[in-house]
Amino acid sequence: MSVTAPSRAADVPRHALAAVEVPVERPMTVFTAQVVETRGLLARIAVLLNPYDVRTITLCLERCELRIVVEGNGFDAGRVAARLDKVIGVLDVTYS
């Protein structure tokens, strides 16, 4: 007995299509800041951003730039920026 693949999308059973997960687009907020001090910086930021859905934190030592991406909506981006601005060594926090 041989098994052949369906020739059309209509030939695929509905239960097979239900198993395919479609990625959901969620808004992302990107925070960027200039930094002047790096020792212990990421640890302090991790504590401050604990309740948020942080996807990436990057620190470029050449440009002295910190970049944080938070996924989702329903949070106050201004409040997150204010938290970051209070970290010693973090300057000029912006977000988009």
Coordinates of N, CA, C and O in Angstrom, one line a residue:
M1 N 0.8 -1.2 0.0 CA 0.0 0.0 0.0 C 0.9 1.2 0.0 O 1.8 1.3 0.7
S2 N 0.6 2.2 -0.8 CA 1.4 3.4 -0.9 C 0.5 4.6 -0.4 O -0.7 4.6 -0.6
V3 N 1.2 5.6 0.2 CA 0.5 6.8 0.7 C 1.0 7.9 -0.2 O 2.2 8.1 -0.4
T4 N 0.0 8.7 -0.7 CA 0.4 9.9 -1.5 C 0.0 11.1 -0.8 O -1.0 11.1 0.0
A5 N 0.7 12.2 -1.0 CA 0.4 13.5 -0.4 C -0.9 14.1 -1.1 O -1.1 13.8 -2.2
P6 N -1.7 14.9 -0.3 CA -2.8 15.5 -1.0 C -2.4 16.4 -2.1 O -1.3 17.1 -2.0
S7 N -3.2 16.5 -3.1 CA -2.8 17.3 -4.3 C -3.3 18.7 -4.2 O -2.8 19.6 -4.8
R8 N -4.3 19.0 -3.3 CA -4.8 20.3 -3.2 C -5.0 20.6 -1.7 O -5.1 19.7 -0.9
A9 N -5.0 21.9 -1.3 CA -5.2 22.3 0.1 C -6.6 21.8 0.6 O -6.7 21.5 1.7
A10 N -7.5 21.7 -0.3 CA -8.9 21.3 0.1 C -8.9 19.8 0.5 O -9.8 19.4 1.2
D11 N -7.9 19.1 0.0 CA -7.8 17.6 0.4 C -7.2 17.4 1.7 O -7.2 16.2 2.2
V12 N -6.7 18.4 2.4 CA -6.0 18.3 3.7 C -7.1 18.3 4.8 O -8.0 19.2 4.8
P13 N -7.2 17.3 5.6 CA -8.2 17.2 6.7 C -8.1 18.4 7.6 O -7.0 18.9 7.9
R14 N -9.3 18.9 8.1 CA -9.3 20.1 9.0 C -8.5 19.9 10.2 O -7.9 20.8 10.7
H15 N -8.5 18.7 10.8 CA -7.7 18.5 12.1 C -6.2 18.6 11.8 O -5.5 19.0 12.7
A16 N -5.8 18.4 10.6 CA -4.3 18.6 10.3 C -4.0 20.1 10.2 O -2.9 20.5 10.6
L17 N -4.9 20.9 9.7 CA -4.7 22.3 9.7 C -4.7 23.0 11.0 O -4.0 23.9 11.3
A18 N -5.5 22.4 12.0 CA -5.6 23.0 13.3 C -4.3 22.9 14.1 O -4.0 23.7 15.0
A19 N -3.5 21.9 13.7 CA -2.2 21.7 14.4 C -1.1 22.7 14.1 O -0.2 22.9 14.8
V20 N -1.3 23.5 13.0 CA -0.3 24.4 12.5 C -0.6 25.7 13.3 O -1.6 26.3 13.2
E21 N 0.4 26.2 14.0 CA 0.3 27.4 14.7 C 0.8 28.6 13.9 O 1.8 28.6 13.2
V22 N 0.0 29.6 13.8 CA 0.3 30.8 13.1 C 0.9 31.8 14.1 O 0.3 32.1 15.1
P23 N 2.1 32.4 13.8 CA 2.7 33.3 14.7 C 1.8 34.6 14.8 O 1.3 35.1 13.8
V24 N 1.6 35.0 16.1 CA 0.8 36.2 16.3 C 1.7 37.4 16.4 O 2.7 37.4 17.1
E25 N 1.4 38.5 15.6 CA 2.2 39.7 15.6 C 1.8 40.5 16.8 O 0.6 40.8 17.1
R26 N 2.8 40.8 17.7 CA 2.6 41.6 18.9 C 3.4 42.8 18.8 O 4.5 42.8 18.2
P27 N 2.9 43.9 19.3 CA 3.7 45.2 19.2 C 5.0 45.0 20.1 O 5.0 44.4 21.1
M28 N 6.0 45.7 19.6 CA 7.3 45.8 20.3 C 7.7 47.2 20.6 O 7.5 48.1 19.7
T29 N 8.2 47.5 21.7 CA 8.7 48.8 22.1 C 10.2 48.7 22.3 O 10.7 47.8 23.0
V30 N 10.9 49.5 21.6 CA 12.4 49.5 21.7 C 12.9 50.7 22.5 O 12.6 51.8 22.2
F31 N 13.6 50.4 23.6 CA 14.2 51.5 24.4 C 15.7 51.6 24.1 O 16.4 50.5 24.0
T32 N 16.2 52.8 23.9 CA 17.6 53.0 23.6 C 18.1 54.0 24.6 O 17.5 55.0 24.9
A33 N 19.3 53.8 25.1 CA 19.9 54.7 26.1 C 21.4 54.8 25.9 O 22.1 53.8 25.5
Q34 N 22.0 55.9 26.2 CA 23.5 56.0 26.3 C 23.9 55.6 27.7 O 23.2 55.9 28.6
V35 N 25.0 54.9 27.8 CA 25.5 54.5 29.0 C 26.9 54.9 29.3 O 27.7 55.1 28.3
V36 N 27.3 55.2 30.5 CA 28.6 55.6 30.9 C 29.3 54.7 31.8 O 30.5 54.8 32.1
E37 N 28.6 53.7 32.3 CA 29.2 52.7 33.2 C 28.5 51.4 33.0 O 27.3 51.3 32.7
T38 N 29.3 50.3 33.0 CA 28.7 49.0 32.6 C 28.8 48.0 33.7 O 28.2 46.9 33.6
R39 N 29.6 48.2 34.7 CA 29.8 47.2 35.8 C 28.5 47.0 36.6 O 28.0 47.9 37.2
G40 N 27.9 45.9 36.5 CA 26.6 45.6 37.2 C 25.4 46.2 36.5 O 24.3 46.0 37.0
L41 N 25.6 46.8 35.4 CA 24.4 47.5 34.7 C 23.3 46.5 34.3 O 22.2 46.7 34.6
L42 N 23.7 45.4 33.7 CA 22.6 44.4 33.2 C 21.9 43.8 34.4 O 20.7 43.6 34.3
A43 N 22.6 43.6 35.5 CA 21.9 43.0 36.7 C 20.9 44.0 37.2 O 19.8 43.6 37.6
R44 N 21.3 45.2 37.3 CA 20.3 46.2 37.8 C 19.1 46.4 36.9 O 18.0 46.5 37.4
I45 N 19.4 46.4 35.6 CA 18.3 46.5 34.6 C 17.3 45.3 34.7 O 16.1 45.4 34.6
A46 N 17.9 44.1 34.8 CA 17.1 42.9 34.9 C 16.1 42.9 36.1 O 15.0 42.5 36.0
V47 N 16.6 43.4 37.2 CA 15.7 43.6 38.4 C 14.6 44.6 38.1 O 13.4 44.3 38.4
L48 N 14.9 45.7 37.5 CA 13.9 46.7 37.2 C 12.8 46.2 36.2 O 11.7 46.6 36.2
L49 N 13.2 45.4 35.2 CA 12.3 45.0 34.1 C 11.7 43.7 34.4 O 11.1 43.1 33.4
N50 N 11.8 43.1 35.6 CA 11.3 41.8 35.9 C 9.8 41.5 35.4 O 9.6 40.5 34.8
P51 N 8.9 42.4 35.7 CA 7.5 42.0 35.3 C 7.2 42.2 33.8 O 6.2 41.7 33.3
Y52 N 8.1 42.8 33.0 CA 7.8 43.0 31.6 C 8.3 41.9 30.7 O 9.2 41.1 31.1
D53 N 7.8 41.7 29.5 CA 8.1 40.7 28.6 C 9.3 41.1 27.7 O 9.2 41.5 26.6
V54 N 10.5 41.1 28.3 CA 11.7 41.6 27.7 C 12.2 40.5 26.7 O 12.4 39.3 27.1
R55 N 12.4 40.9 25.4 CA 12.8 39.9 24.4 C 14.3 40.0 24.2 O 15.0 39.0 23.9
T56 N 14.9 41.2 24.2 CA 16.4 41.3 24.0 C 16.9 42.5 24.8 O 16.2 43.5 25.0
I57 N 18.1 42.3 25.2 CA 18.9 43.3 25.9 C 20.3 43.3 25.2 O 20.9 42.2 25.3
T58 N 20.7 44.3 24.6 CA 22.0 44.4 23.9 C 22.7 45.6 24.5 O 22.1 46.6 24.7
L59 N 24.0 45.4 24.6 CA 24.9 46.5 25.1 C 26.1 46.6 24.2 O 26.8 45.7 24.0
C60 N 26.2 47.7 23.5 CA 27.3 47.9 22.5 C 28.3 48.8 23.3 O 28.1 50.0 23.6
L61 N 29.5 48.2 23.5 CA 30.5 48.9 24.3 C 31.2 50.0 23.4 O 31.7 51.0 23.9
E62 N 31.2 49.8 22.1 CA 31.9 50.7 21.2 C 31.1 52.0 21.1 O 31.6 53.1 21.2
R63 N 29.7 51.9 21.1 CA 28.9 53.1 21.0 C 28.3 53.5 22.4 O 27.6 54.5 22.5
C64 N 28.6 52.7 23.4 CA 28.1 53.0 24.7 C 26.6 53.1 24.7 O 26.0 54.0 25.2
E65 N 26.0 52.1 24.0 CA 24.5 52.2 23.8 C 23.9 50.9 24.3 O 24.3 49.8 24.1
L66 N 22.8 51.1 25.1 CA 22.0 50.0 25.6 C 20.7 49.9 24.8 O 20.1 51.0 24.6
R67 N 20.3 48.7 24.3 CA 19.0 48.6 23.6 C 18.2 47.4 24.2 O 18.7 46.4 24.4
I68 N 16.9 47.7 24.5 CA 16.1 46.8 25.1 C 14.8 46.7 24.3 O 14.2 47.7 24.0
V69 N 14.3 45.5 24.0 CA 13.1 45.3 23.3 C 12.1 44.6 24.2 O 12.4 43.5 24.7
V70 N 10.9 45.2 24.4 CA 9.9 44.7 25.3 C 8.7 44.4 24.4 O 8.2 45.2 23.6
E71 N 8.2 43.1 24.5 CA 7.1 42.7 23.7 C 5.7 43.0 24.4 O 5.6 42.9 25.6
G72 N 4.7 43.2 23.6 CA 3.4 43.4 24.1 C 2.9 44.8 24.2 O 3.6 45.7 23.9
N73 N 1.7 44.9 24.7 CA 1.1 46.2 24.9 C 0.4 46.2 26.2 O 0.4 45.2 26.9
G74 N -0.2 47.3 26.6 CA -0.8 47.4 27.9 C 0.1 47.8 29.1 O -0.3 47.8 30.2
F75 N 1.3 48.2 28.7 CA 2.2 48.7 29.8 C 2.5 50.2 29.4 O 2.4 50.6 28.3
D76 N 2.9 50.9 30.4 CA 3.3 52.4 30.2 C 4.7 52.5 29.8 O 5.6 52.3 30.7
A77 N 5.0 52.7 28.6 CA 6.4 52.8 28.1 C 7.1 54.0 28.8 O 8.3 53.9 29.0
G78 N 6.4 55.0 29.1 CA 7.1 56.2 29.8 C 7.5 55.8 31.1 O 8.6 56.2 31.6
R79 N 6.7 54.9 31.8 CA 7.1 54.4 33.1 C 8.4 53.6 33.1 O 9.3 53.6 33.9
V80 N 8.4 52.7 32.0 CA 9.6 51.8 31.9 C 10.9 52.7 31.6 O 11.9 52.5 32.2
A81 N 10.7 53.7 30.7 CA 11.8 54.6 30.4 C 12.3 55.4 31.7 O 13.5 55.6 31.9
A82 N 11.3 55.8 32.5 CA 11.7 56.4 33.8 C 12.4 55.5 34.7 O 13.4 55.9 35.4
R83 N 12.0 54.2 34.8 CA 12.8 53.3 35.6 C 14.2 53.1 35.1 O 15.2 53.1 35.9
L84 N 14.4 53.0 33.8 CA 15.7 52.9 33.2 C 16.6 54.1 33.4 O 17.8 54.1 33.7
D85 N 15.9 55.3 33.4 CA 16.6 56.6 33.6 C 17.2 56.7 35.0 O 18.1 57.4 35.2
K86 N 16.6 56.0 36.0 CA 17.1 56.0 37.3 C 18.3 55.1 37.6 O 18.9 55.2 38.7
V87 N 18.6 54.3 36.7 CA 19.8 53.4 36.8 C 21.0 54.2 36.7 O 21.2 55.0 35.7
I88 N 21.9 54.1 37.7 CA 23.2 54.8 37.6 C 24.0 54.4 36.4 O 24.2 53.2 36.1
G89 N 24.4 55.3 35.6 CA 25.2 55.0 34.4 C 24.4 55.0 33.1 O 24.9 54.9 32.0
V90 N 23.0 55.2 33.2 CA 22.2 55.2 32.1 C 21.7 56.6 31.8 O 21.2 57.3 32.7
L91 N 21.9 57.1 30.6 CA 21.6 58.5 30.2 C 20.7 58.5 29.0 O 20.7 57.6 28.2
D92 N 19.8 59.5 28.9 CA 19.1 59.8 27.7 C 18.3 58.6 27.2 O 18.5 58.2 26.1
V93 N 17.3 58.2 27.9 CA 16.5 57.0 27.5 C 15.4 57.5 26.5 O 14.7 58.5 26.8
T94 N 15.3 56.8 25.4 CA 14.3 57.1 24.4 C 13.6 55.8 24.1 O 14.1 54.7 24.3
Y95 N 12.4 55.9 23.5 CA 11.7 54.7 23.1 C 10.8 54.9 21.9 O 10.4 56.1 21.6
S96 N 10.6 53.9 21.1 CA 9.7 54.0 19.9 C 8.9 52.7 19.7 O 9.2 51.7 20.3

